CSV table of C-alpha atoms in Angstrom, one decimal:
chain,number,residue,atom,x,y,z
N,1,MET,CA,-7.2,-51.5,27.2
N,2,ILE,CA,-6.7,-51.9,24.8
N,3,ARG,CA,-7.0,-55.0,22.2
N,4,PHE,CA,-10.0,-54.9,19.8
N,5,SER,CA,-11.6,-58.3,20.5
N,6,LEU,CA,-14.7,-59.1,22.1
N,7,ASN,CA,-13.0,-59.9,25.4
N,8,SER,CA,-11.0,-56.8,25.2
N,9,PHE,CA,-13.8,-54.7,24.3
N,10,ALA,CA,-15.2,-55.5,27.6
N,11,THR,CA,-12.1,-54.6,29.4
N,12,ALA,CA,-11.8,-51.3,27.3
N,13,THR,CA,-15.3,-50.3,27.9
N,14,ALA,CA,-14.7,-50.9,31.6
N,15,THR,CA,-11.5,-48.6,31.4
N,16,LEU,CA,-13.5,-45.9,29.4
N,17,ALA,CA,-16.4,-46.3,32.0
N,18,THR,CA,-13.7,-45.7,34.8
N,19,CYS,CA,-12.6,-42.4,33.2
N,20,LEU,CA,-16.0,-41.4,32.4
N,21,THR,CA,-17.4,-42.1,36.1
N,22,LEU,CA,-15.0,-39.7,37.6
N,23,ILE,CA,-18.0,-37.6,38.3
N,24,VAL,CA,-18.0,-36.6,41.9
N,25,PRO,CA,-15.7,-34.1,43.5
N,26,ALA,CA,-12.1,-35.4,43.6
N,27,ALA,CA,-11.9,-35.1,47.3
N,28,SER,CA,-14.2,-37.9,47.9
N,29,ALA,CA,-12.2,-40.2,45.7
N,30,GLY,CA,-8.7,-39.6,47.1
N,31,ILE,CA,-7.6,-38.0,44.0
N,32,GLU,CA,-7.3,-34.5,45.1
N,33,ASN,CA,-4.3,-32.5,44.5
N,34,VAL,CA,-3.2,-33.9,41.4
N,35,GLU,CA,0.2,-32.3,40.3
N,36,GLU,CA,1.7,-32.0,36.7
N,37,VAL,CA,5.5,-32.5,37.2
N,38,THR,CA,8.0,-32.2,34.2
N,39,SER,CA,11.3,-33.6,34.7
N,40,ASP,CA,14.4,-31.6,33.6
N,41,GLY,CA,14.8,-33.8,30.7
N,42,GLY,CA,11.2,-32.6,29.6
N,43,ILE,CA,9.2,-35.8,30.6
N,44,THR,CA,5.6,-34.9,32.0
N,45,ALA,CA,3.7,-36.9,34.6
N,46,TRP,CA,0.5,-36.4,36.8
N,47,LEU,CA,1.2,-37.2,40.5
N,48,VAL,CA,-0.7,-37.7,43.6
N,49,THR,CA,1.4,-37.7,46.7
N,50,GLU,CA,-0.1,-40.1,49.4
N,51,PRO,CA,2.6,-40.9,52.1
N,52,SER,CA,0.6,-43.0,54.4
N,53,ILE,CA,1.8,-46.2,53.0
N,54,PRO,CA,5.5,-46.5,51.9
N,55,PHE,CA,4.5,-47.7,48.4
N,56,THR,CA,4.2,-46.2,44.8
N,57,ALA,CA,2.4,-47.1,41.9
N,58,LEU,CA,3.7,-46.0,38.6
N,59,GLU,CA,1.9,-46.3,35.2
N,60,ILE,CA,3.4,-45.6,31.8
N,61,ARG,CA,1.9,-45.7,28.4
N,62,PHE,CA,3.6,-45.8,25.0
N,63,ARG,CA,0.9,-44.5,22.4
N,64,GLY,CA,0.7,-46.7,19.1
N,65,GLY,CA,0.5,-50.2,20.4
N,66,THR,CA,0.5,-53.0,18.0
N,67,SER,CA,-0.7,-50.7,15.3
N,68,LEU,CA,2.9,-49.9,14.9
N,69,ASP,CA,3.7,-53.6,13.9
N,70,PRO,CA,6.0,-53.2,10.7
N,71,GLU,CA,4.3,-54.1,7.5
N,72,GLY,CA,4.5,-57.9,7.0
N,73,LYS,CA,5.5,-58.5,10.7
N,74,PRO,CA,2.2,-58.6,12.8
N,75,GLY,CA,2.7,-59.9,16.1
N,76,ALA,CA,6.1,-58.4,16.5
N,77,ILE,CA,5.4,-55.8,19.1
N,78,ASN,CA,3.2,-58.3,21.0
N,79,LEU,CA,6.2,-60.8,21.1
N,80,MET,CA,8.5,-58.0,22.0
N,81,THR,CA,6.3,-56.9,25.0
N,82,ALA,CA,6.2,-60.3,26.3
N,83,LEU,CA,9.9,-60.6,26.3
N,84,LEU,CA,10.7,-57.2,28.1
N,85,GLU,CA,10.8,-59.2,31.6
N,86,GLU,CA,12.6,-62.1,30.1
N,87,GLY,CA,16.3,-60.7,31.0
N,88,ALA,CA,17.9,-57.2,30.7
N,89,GLY,CA,21.1,-55.9,31.1
N,90,GLU,CA,23.6,-58.3,32.8
N,91,ARG,CA,20.7,-60.4,34.2
N,92,SER,CA,19.2,-63.5,32.5
N,93,ALA,CA,15.5,-64.3,32.7
N,94,GLN,CA,15.9,-66.1,35.9
N,95,GLU,CA,18.2,-63.5,37.4
N,96,PHE,CA,15.8,-60.8,36.5
N,97,ALA,CA,12.9,-62.4,38.3
N,98,ALA,CA,15.1,-63.2,41.2
N,99,ALA,CA,16.0,-59.4,41.6
N,100,ARG,CA,12.4,-58.5,41.2
N,101,GLU,CA,11.3,-60.8,44.0
N,102,GLY,CA,14.0,-59.7,46.2
N,103,LEU,CA,13.0,-56.1,46.0
N,104,ALA,CA,9.1,-57.2,46.4
N,105,ALA,CA,8.4,-55.1,43.4
N,106,SER,CA,6.1,-55.9,40.6
N,107,TYR,CA,6.1,-54.9,36.9
N,108,ALA,CA,3.4,-55.7,34.1
N,109,PHE,CA,3.8,-55.1,30.5
N,110,ASP,CA,0.9,-55.5,28.2
N,111,VAL,CA,0.1,-54.1,24.7
N,112,GLY,CA,-3.1,-53.6,22.7
N,113,ARG,CA,-3.9,-51.9,19.4
N,114,ASP,CA,-3.3,-48.3,20.7
N,115,THR,CA,-1.0,-48.6,23.6
N,116,LEU,CA,1.7,-50.4,25.4
N,117,SER,CA,1.3,-50.3,29.1
N,118,VAL,CA,3.8,-50.8,31.9
N,119,SER,CA,2.5,-51.0,35.4
N,120,ALA,CA,5.2,-50.8,38.4
N,121,ARG,CA,4.6,-51.2,42.1
N,122,PHE,CA,7.5,-50.8,44.5
N,123,LEU,CA,8.1,-50.0,48.3
N,124,THR,CA,9.6,-46.7,49.3
N,125,GLU,CA,12.7,-48.6,50.9
N,126,ASN,CA,13.4,-50.2,47.5
N,127,ARG,CA,12.5,-47.3,45.2
N,128,ASP,CA,15.7,-46.6,43.6
N,129,GLU,CA,16.7,-50.3,43.1
N,130,ALA,CA,13.4,-51.1,41.7
N,131,VAL,CA,13.3,-48.3,39.5
N,132,ASP,CA,16.8,-49.2,38.0
N,133,LEU,CA,15.6,-52.9,37.4
N,134,LEU,CA,12.7,-51.5,35.5
N,135,ARG,CA,14.9,-49.2,33.7
N,136,SER,CA,17.1,-52.1,32.4
N,137,ALA,CA,14.0,-53.8,31.2
N,138,LEU,CA,12.9,-50.7,29.1
N,139,ILE,CA,16.5,-49.7,27.9
N,140,GLU,CA,18.5,-52.9,27.8
N,141,PRO,CA,16.2,-55.8,27.1
N,142,ARG,CA,18.2,-58.8,26.0
N,143,PHE,CA,15.8,-60.6,23.8
N,144,ASP,CA,18.0,-63.9,24.3
N,145,GLN,CA,17.4,-66.5,21.8
N,146,GLU,CA,16.4,-69.1,24.3
N,147,ALA,CA,13.8,-66.6,25.8
N,148,LEU,CA,12.6,-65.7,22.2
N,149,ASP,CA,12.0,-69.3,21.3
N,150,ARG,CA,10.3,-70.0,24.5
N,151,VAL,CA,7.9,-67.1,24.5
N,152,ARG,CA,7.4,-67.4,20.8
N,153,GLY,CA,5.9,-71.0,21.6
N,154,GLN,CA,3.7,-69.5,24.2
N,155,VAL,CA,2.3,-67.0,21.5
N,156,LEU,CA,1.8,-69.8,19.0
N,157,SER,CA,0.0,-71.8,21.4
N,158,ILE,CA,-2.4,-68.7,22.0
N,159,ILE,CA,-2.8,-68.2,18.2
N,160,ALA,CA,-3.7,-72.0,18.0
N,161,SER,CA,-6.3,-71.4,20.9
N,162,ASN,CA,-7.6,-68.4,19.2
N,163,ALA,CA,-8.2,-70.3,16.0
N,164,THR,CA,-10.9,-72.4,18.0
N,165,ASP,CA,-12.4,-69.7,20.0
N,166,PRO,CA,-15.6,-68.1,18.6
N,167,GLY,CA,-15.0,-65.0,20.3
N,168,GLU,CA,-11.7,-64.5,18.8
N,169,ILE,CA,-12.9,-65.6,15.3
N,170,ASN,CA,-15.7,-63.0,15.6
N,171,SER,CA,-13.1,-60.3,16.5
N,172,ARG,CA,-10.9,-61.0,13.8
N,173,ALA,CA,-13.7,-61.3,11.2
N,174,PHE,CA,-15.1,-57.9,12.4
N,175,ASN,CA,-11.8,-56.0,12.4
N,176,GLU,CA,-10.9,-57.4,8.9
N,177,ALA,CA,-14.3,-56.1,7.5
N,178,ALA,CA,-14.6,-52.8,9.6
N,179,PHE,CA,-10.9,-51.5,9.1
N,180,PRO,CA,-9.5,-53.1,5.7
N,181,ASP,CA,-6.0,-51.9,4.7
N,182,HIS,CA,-5.5,-50.5,8.3
N,183,PRO,CA,-3.5,-51.9,11.0
N,184,TYR,CA,-6.8,-52.6,13.1
N,185,ALA,CA,-7.5,-55.1,10.7
N,186,LEU,CA,-4.4,-57.2,11.8
N,187,PRO,CA,-4.3,-59.6,14.7
N,188,VAL,CA,-2.4,-58.5,17.7
N,189,ASP,CA,-0.9,-61.6,18.4
N,190,GLY,CA,0.2,-62.1,14.7
N,191,THR,CA,-0.2,-65.1,12.6
N,192,VAL,CA,1.6,-68.5,12.8
N,193,GLU,CA,3.7,-67.6,9.7
N,194,SER,CA,4.5,-63.9,11.0
N,195,VAL,CA,5.3,-65.1,14.5
N,196,THR,CA,7.5,-68.0,13.4
N,197,ALA,CA,9.7,-65.7,11.1
N,198,LEU,CA,10.4,-62.9,13.8
N,199,THR,CA,14.0,-62.6,14.9
N,200,ARG,CA,15.9,-60.9,17.7
N,201,ASP,CA,16.7,-58.0,15.2
N,202,ASP,CA,13.0,-57.5,14.7
N,203,MET,CA,12.5,-57.3,18.6
N,204,LEU,CA,15.1,-54.6,18.9
N,205,ALA,CA,13.5,-52.6,15.8
N,206,VAL,CA,10.1,-52.6,17.1
N,207,LYS,CA,11.1,-51.6,20.7
N,208,ASP,CA,12.3,-48.6,19.2
N,209,ARG,CA,9.3,-48.0,17.0
N,210,ILE,CA,7.0,-47.8,20.1
N,211,MET,CA,9.2,-47.1,23.3
N,212,ALA,CA,10.1,-43.6,22.6
N,213,ARG,CA,9.9,-40.4,24.6
N,214,ASP,CA,7.7,-38.5,22.1
N,215,ARG,CA,4.5,-40.7,22.9
N,216,ILE,CA,4.8,-41.2,26.7
N,217,ASP,CA,2.0,-40.4,29.5
N,218,VAL,CA,2.9,-41.2,32.9
N,219,SER,CA,1.1,-41.2,36.4
N,220,ALA,CA,2.4,-41.9,39.8
N,221,VAL,CA,0.5,-42.2,43.1
N,222,GLY,CA,1.8,-43.0,46.5
N,223,ASP,CA,4.7,-42.2,48.8
N,224,ILE,CA,6.6,-40.1,46.4
N,225,THR,CA,7.0,-36.1,45.9
N,226,ALA,CA,7.3,-34.0,43.0
N,227,ALA,CA,11.0,-33.3,43.7
N,228,GLU,CA,11.6,-37.0,43.8
N,229,LEU,CA,9.6,-37.9,40.9
N,230,GLY,CA,11.3,-35.7,38.3
N,231,PRO,CA,14.8,-37.1,38.6
N,232,LEU,CA,13.1,-40.8,38.6
N,233,LEU,CA,11.5,-40.0,35.2
N,234,ASP,CA,14.8,-39.0,33.7
N,235,ARG,CA,16.7,-41.9,35.1
N,236,LEU,CA,13.8,-44.4,34.2
N,237,LEU,CA,13.0,-43.0,30.7
N,238,GLY,CA,15.6,-40.5,29.7
N,239,ASP,CA,17.5,-42.8,27.8
N,240,LEU,CA,14.8,-43.8,25.5
N,241,PRO,CA,14.9,-42.8,21.8
N,242,GLU,CA,13.5,-39.3,21.3
N,243,THR,CA,11.0,-40.4,18.5
N,244,GLY,CA,9.2,-43.5,17.6
N,245,ALA,CA,7.6,-44.5,14.2
N,246,PRO,CA,4.8,-42.2,13.0
N,247,LEU,CA,1.5,-43.1,14.5
N,248,PRO,CA,-1.1,-44.7,12.4
N,249,GLU,CA,-3.7,-42.5,10.5
N,250,HIS,CA,-7.5,-42.3,11.2
N,251,VAL,CA,-9.5,-44.9,9.4
N,252,ASP,CA,-13.3,-44.6,8.9
N,253,TYR,CA,-15.7,-47.6,9.9
N,254,ALA,CA,-16.2,-49.3,6.7
N,255,LEU,CA,-19.2,-51.6,7.2
N,256,PRO,CA,-22.8,-50.8,6.0
N,257,GLY,CA,-25.8,-52.2,7.9
N,258,GLY,CA,-26.4,-55.9,7.4
N,259,VAL,CA,-25.3,-59.5,8.7
N,260,ASP,CA,-22.4,-61.5,8.1
N,261,VAL,CA,-22.3,-65.1,9.3
N,262,VAL,CA,-19.1,-67.0,9.8
N,263,GLU,CA,-20.0,-70.8,9.9
N,264,PHE,CA,-18.3,-72.4,13.1
N,265,ASP,CA,-19.4,-75.7,14.8
N,266,THR,CA,-20.6,-74.3,18.2
N,267,PRO,CA,-24.0,-74.8,20.0
N,268,GLN,CA,-23.9,-71.0,20.8
N,269,SER,CA,-23.2,-68.3,18.5
N,270,VAL,CA,-21.2,-65.2,19.3
N,271,VAL,CA,-22.6,-61.9,17.9
N,272,SER,CA,-20.8,-58.6,17.4
N,273,PHE,CA,-22.8,-55.6,16.4
N,274,ALA,CA,-21.7,-52.0,15.4
N,275,GLN,CA,-22.2,-48.7,14.0
N,276,PRO,CA,-20.2,-45.7,13.8
N,277,GLY,CA,-19.4,-43.7,16.9
N,278,ILE,CA,-17.9,-40.4,17.9
N,279,THR,CA,-14.7,-39.3,19.4
N,280,ARG,CA,-13.7,-38.7,22.9
N,281,ASP,CA,-13.2,-35.0,22.4
N,282,ASP,CA,-16.5,-34.6,20.8
N,283,PRO,CA,-18.7,-32.0,22.5
N,284,ASP,CA,-21.4,-34.5,22.7
N,285,PHE,CA,-19.5,-37.2,24.2
N,286,ILE,CA,-20.9,-37.0,27.7
N,287,PRO,CA,-24.7,-36.9,26.7
N,288,ALA,CA,-23.8,-39.9,24.3
N,289,TYR,CA,-22.3,-41.8,27.2
N,290,ILE,CA,-25.2,-41.3,29.3
N,291,MET,CA,-27.6,-42.3,26.4
N,292,MET,CA,-25.7,-45.5,26.0
N,293,GLU,CA,-25.7,-46.4,29.6
N,294,ILE,CA,-29.5,-46.2,29.6
N,295,PHE,CA,-29.8,-48.1,26.3
N,296,SER,CA,-27.1,-51.0,26.8
N,297,GLY,CA,-25.2,-50.4,29.9
N,298,GLY,CA,-24.1,-53.5,31.8
N,299,GLY,CA,-26.8,-53.1,34.6
N,300,PHE,CA,-29.9,-55.3,34.4
N,301,SER,CA,-32.1,-52.1,33.9
N,302,SER,CA,-30.8,-51.1,30.5
N,303,ARG,CA,-33.1,-51.5,27.7
N,304,LEU,CA,-31.2,-54.3,25.8
N,305,MET,CA,-30.8,-56.3,28.7
N,306,GLU,CA,-34.6,-55.9,29.7
N,307,GLU,CA,-35.8,-56.8,26.0
N,308,VAL,CA,-33.2,-59.4,25.3
N,309,ARG,CA,-32.6,-61.1,28.5
N,310,GLU,CA,-35.2,-60.4,31.0
N,311,LYS,CA,-38.4,-60.4,28.7
N,312,ARG,CA,-37.3,-63.1,26.3
N,313,GLY,CA,-34.5,-65.2,27.7
N,314,LEU,CA,-32.2,-65.0,24.8
N,315,THR,CA,-29.0,-64.7,26.5
N,316,TYR,CA,-27.4,-64.4,30.0
N,317,GLY,CA,-25.9,-61.0,29.1
N,318,ILE,CA,-25.6,-58.2,26.5
N,319,GLY,CA,-24.1,-54.8,26.3
N,320,ALA,CA,-23.1,-52.2,23.8
N,321,SER,CA,-21.0,-48.8,24.6
N,322,LEU,CA,-19.0,-46.0,22.7
N,323,TYR,CA,-15.7,-47.2,21.7
N,324,PRO,CA,-13.5,-44.3,20.8
N,325,MET,CA,-10.2,-45.7,19.7
N,326,ASP,CA,-7.2,-43.5,18.8
N,327,ASN,CA,-7.9,-43.9,15.1
N,328,ALA,CA,-11.6,-45.0,14.8
N,329,GLU,CA,-14.9,-44.4,16.6
N,330,LEU,CA,-17.6,-47.1,17.1
N,331,ILE,CA,-20.8,-47.9,19.0
N,332,ILE,CA,-20.1,-51.8,19.5
N,333,GLY,CA,-21.8,-54.5,21.6
N,334,SER,CA,-21.9,-58.3,22.0
N,335,VAL,CA,-24.1,-60.9,22.8
N,336,SER,CA,-24.1,-64.8,22.6
N,337,SER,CA,-27.2,-66.8,22.1
N,338,ALA,CA,-28.2,-70.3,21.3
N,339,ASN,CA,-28.1,-71.1,17.5
N,340,ASP,CA,-31.9,-71.2,17.2
N,341,LYS,CA,-32.3,-68.2,19.2
N,342,VAL,CA,-29.8,-65.8,17.3
N,343,ALA,CA,-32.3,-64.6,14.6
N,344,GLU,CA,-34.8,-63.5,17.1
N,345,THR,CA,-32.0,-61.9,19.2
N,346,ILE,CA,-30.7,-59.8,16.3
N,347,GLU,CA,-34.4,-58.7,15.4
N,348,VAL,CA,-34.9,-57.6,19.0
N,349,ILE,CA,-31.7,-55.5,19.0
N,350,LYS,CA,-32.6,-53.9,15.5
N,351,THR,CA,-36.1,-53.2,16.9
N,352,GLU,CA,-34.7,-51.5,19.9
N,353,TRP,CA,-32.1,-49.6,17.9
N,354,ALA,CA,-34.9,-48.1,15.8
N,355,LYS,CA,-36.9,-47.3,18.8
N,356,LEU,CA,-34.2,-45.5,20.4
N,357,ALA,CA,-33.6,-43.5,17.1
N,358,GLU,CA,-37.5,-42.7,16.9
N,359,ASP,CA,-38.5,-42.0,20.4
N,360,GLY,CA,-35.3,-41.2,22.1
N,361,ILE,CA,-34.8,-41.1,26.0
N,362,THR,CA,-37.1,-40.2,28.9
N,363,GLN,CA,-36.8,-38.0,31.7
N,364,GLU,CA,-37.2,-40.8,34.2
N,365,GLU,CA,-34.4,-42.8,32.4
N,366,LEU,CA,-32.0,-39.7,32.3
N,367,ASP,CA,-32.6,-39.0,36.1
N,368,ARG,CA,-32.1,-42.7,37.1
N,369,ALA,CA,-28.6,-42.9,34.9
N,370,LYS,CA,-27.4,-39.8,36.4
N,371,THR,CA,-28.1,-41.1,40.1
N,372,TYR,CA,-26.4,-44.4,39.2
N,373,LEU,CA,-23.4,-42.9,37.4
N,374,THR,CA,-22.6,-40.4,40.4
N,375,GLY,CA,-23.4,-43.0,43.2
N,376,ALA,CA,-20.9,-45.7,41.5
N,377,TYR,CA,-18.1,-43.5,41.2
N,378,PRO,CA,-16.3,-43.9,44.8
N,379,LEU,CA,-16.1,-47.7,44.2
N,380,ARG,CA,-13.7,-47.4,41.4
N,381,PHE,CA,-11.0,-45.6,43.4
N,382,ASP,CA,-9.9,-48.5,45.8
N,383,GLY,CA,-6.1,-48.0,45.8
N,384,ASN,CA,-3.0,-46.3,44.4
N,385,GLY,CA,-2.7,-48.6,41.3
N,386,ARG,CA,-6.2,-47.9,40.4
N,387,ILE,CA,-6.0,-44.3,40.8
N,388,ALA,CA,-2.5,-44.3,38.8
N,389,ASN,CA,-4.4,-46.1,36.1
N,390,ILE,CA,-7.2,-43.6,35.8
N,391,LEU,CA,-4.9,-40.7,35.7
N,392,VAL,CA,-2.8,-42.1,32.9
N,393,GLY,CA,-6.1,-42.9,31.1
N,394,MET,CA,-7.1,-39.2,31.5
N,395,GLN,CA,-3.9,-38.1,29.9
N,396,MET,CA,-4.2,-40.4,27.0
N,397,THR,CA,-7.7,-39.2,26.1
N,398,ASP,CA,-6.5,-35.4,26.6
N,399,LEU,CA,-8.9,-34.7,29.7
N,400,PRO,CA,-7.9,-31.7,31.9
N,401,ILE,CA,-6.0,-32.2,35.0
N,402,ASP,CA,-9.0,-30.9,36.9
N,403,TYR,CA,-11.4,-33.3,35.1
N,404,PRO,CA,-12.4,-34.9,38.5
N,405,GLU,CA,-13.5,-31.6,40.0
N,406,THR,CA,-15.8,-30.6,37.0
N,407,ARG,CA,-17.0,-33.9,35.6
N,408,ASN,CA,-19.9,-34.1,38.1
N,409,GLU,CA,-21.2,-30.7,37.0
N,410,LEU,CA,-20.9,-31.6,33.2
N,411,VAL,CA,-22.9,-34.6,33.7
N,412,ASP,CA,-25.5,-32.8,35.7
N,413,ALA,CA,-25.9,-30.2,33.1
N,414,VAL,CA,-27.1,-32.7,30.5
N,415,THR,CA,-30.7,-32.0,29.6
N,416,LEU,CA,-33.3,-34.3,28.2
N,417,GLU,CA,-33.1,-32.0,25.1
N,418,ASP,CA,-29.3,-32.6,25.0
N,419,ILE,CA,-29.5,-36.2,25.1
N,420,ASN,CA,-32.1,-36.6,22.5
N,421,ARG,CA,-30.4,-34.3,20.1
N,422,VAL,CA,-27.5,-36.5,20.5
N,423,VAL,CA,-29.9,-39.6,19.9
N,424,ASP,CA,-30.9,-38.0,16.6
N,425,ARG,CA,-27.4,-37.3,15.5
N,426,ILE,CA,-25.4,-40.4,16.2
N,427,ILE,CA,-27.9,-43.4,16.3
N,428,GLU,CA,-28.1,-45.0,12.9
N,429,PRO,CA,-30.1,-48.1,12.8
N,430,GLU,CA,-29.6,-48.7,9.1
N,431,ARG,CA,-25.9,-48.7,10.0
N,432,LEU,CA,-26.1,-51.5,12.3
N,433,HIS,CA,-23.9,-54.5,11.4
N,434,PHE,CA,-23.9,-57.8,12.9
N,435,VAL,CA,-21.0,-60.5,12.7
N,436,VAL,CA,-22.3,-63.9,13.8
N,437,VAL,CA,-19.8,-66.9,14.3
N,438,GLY,CA,-21.6,-70.2,14.9
N,439,LYS,CA,-24.4,-72.3,13.2
N,440,PRO,CA,-27.4,-69.8,13.5
N,441,ALA,CA,-30.5,-70.9,12.3
N,442,GLY,CA,-32.6,-68.6,10.0
N,443,LEU,CA,-29.7,-66.5,9.0
N,444,GLU,CA,-27.5,-66.5,5.9
């Protein structure tokens, strides 16, 4: 993911990093022989056949996410997604759960601003039954009133909890300021008023807005062949609507440089900071990614970690990364610090941002980053589910199917001149904007 909040930012960054670290030959990662399979019905998937274990991981993504909530109904797609496993076809919620457990299958449904994801795992011996059960959830969800009211209550509890969470308050304040008049400004979970008003008819309507065949990415990894996967795709997804609602338009990041403070009674302030970024298909994306790994990656050797945590003890952790969404691009980071340390923390970040813009990256830093990025790669591929998730992520970001075989060469080809040209191009200290939630001393 992917939901745009401080927590989801970390998750999405990790997902992005997963894709970006596909930088050694595929053979060493167990993702060689990726096939593109197109069903008779026209549904395309990427497949890795791995028959050693009688088990398949299937990943499905519908583009659009909660950004396709109808006007005036924020939270509708989030609530609908939470109801997909609460009864389908002739099965009630309890009967659906019992059937799933009887098959030893697992299904997970999740939604963020840009995608609705479906993750399925099933044994070869139960494949047909497991796929049919999943199909009923995708094609024939019941949205029973009892289930709707029960899950609505759970969502309202989350909304109430978010209202007292400094990180969630920060996320909402940032989104509203950065993307006014765009779906990215709206809360994924919705509001008390909007969620309370949602009906079963709303659930049926938003399902067809997002779960349609014109926005699907699929991957499968495990004990299944191309000949088996094609018919499975048509049976599972062929009865979905052909088209969904129009996808949202691109939006420019609206914030200038500066600091916004949201007063909140907490001993430790939560800070987000951001400036404009670049798209995933930008030719400079790879050197930009390496640049950010050096400057603000999650390791203890990054510049921000060294200056903010190690030298001054202002926080336990800090990070920032490229964050290309489907309709906007950021460089965004987060940090938490005691209220009396926040002003100093922000000044250190601003100073380091300016140093990066002025002095760039050194050859030693570039060499160290390449070594880390290539060496860390094999650890990310530890099972069929992980590989399926990576493959579908590659499709969503329009990476080529042979990306794992070429990525290492692309990274190795980045020179110091390349990376410092990119620093000059995209690092904008004057555009760096901070949103602070807490009671920071010395900030207004």
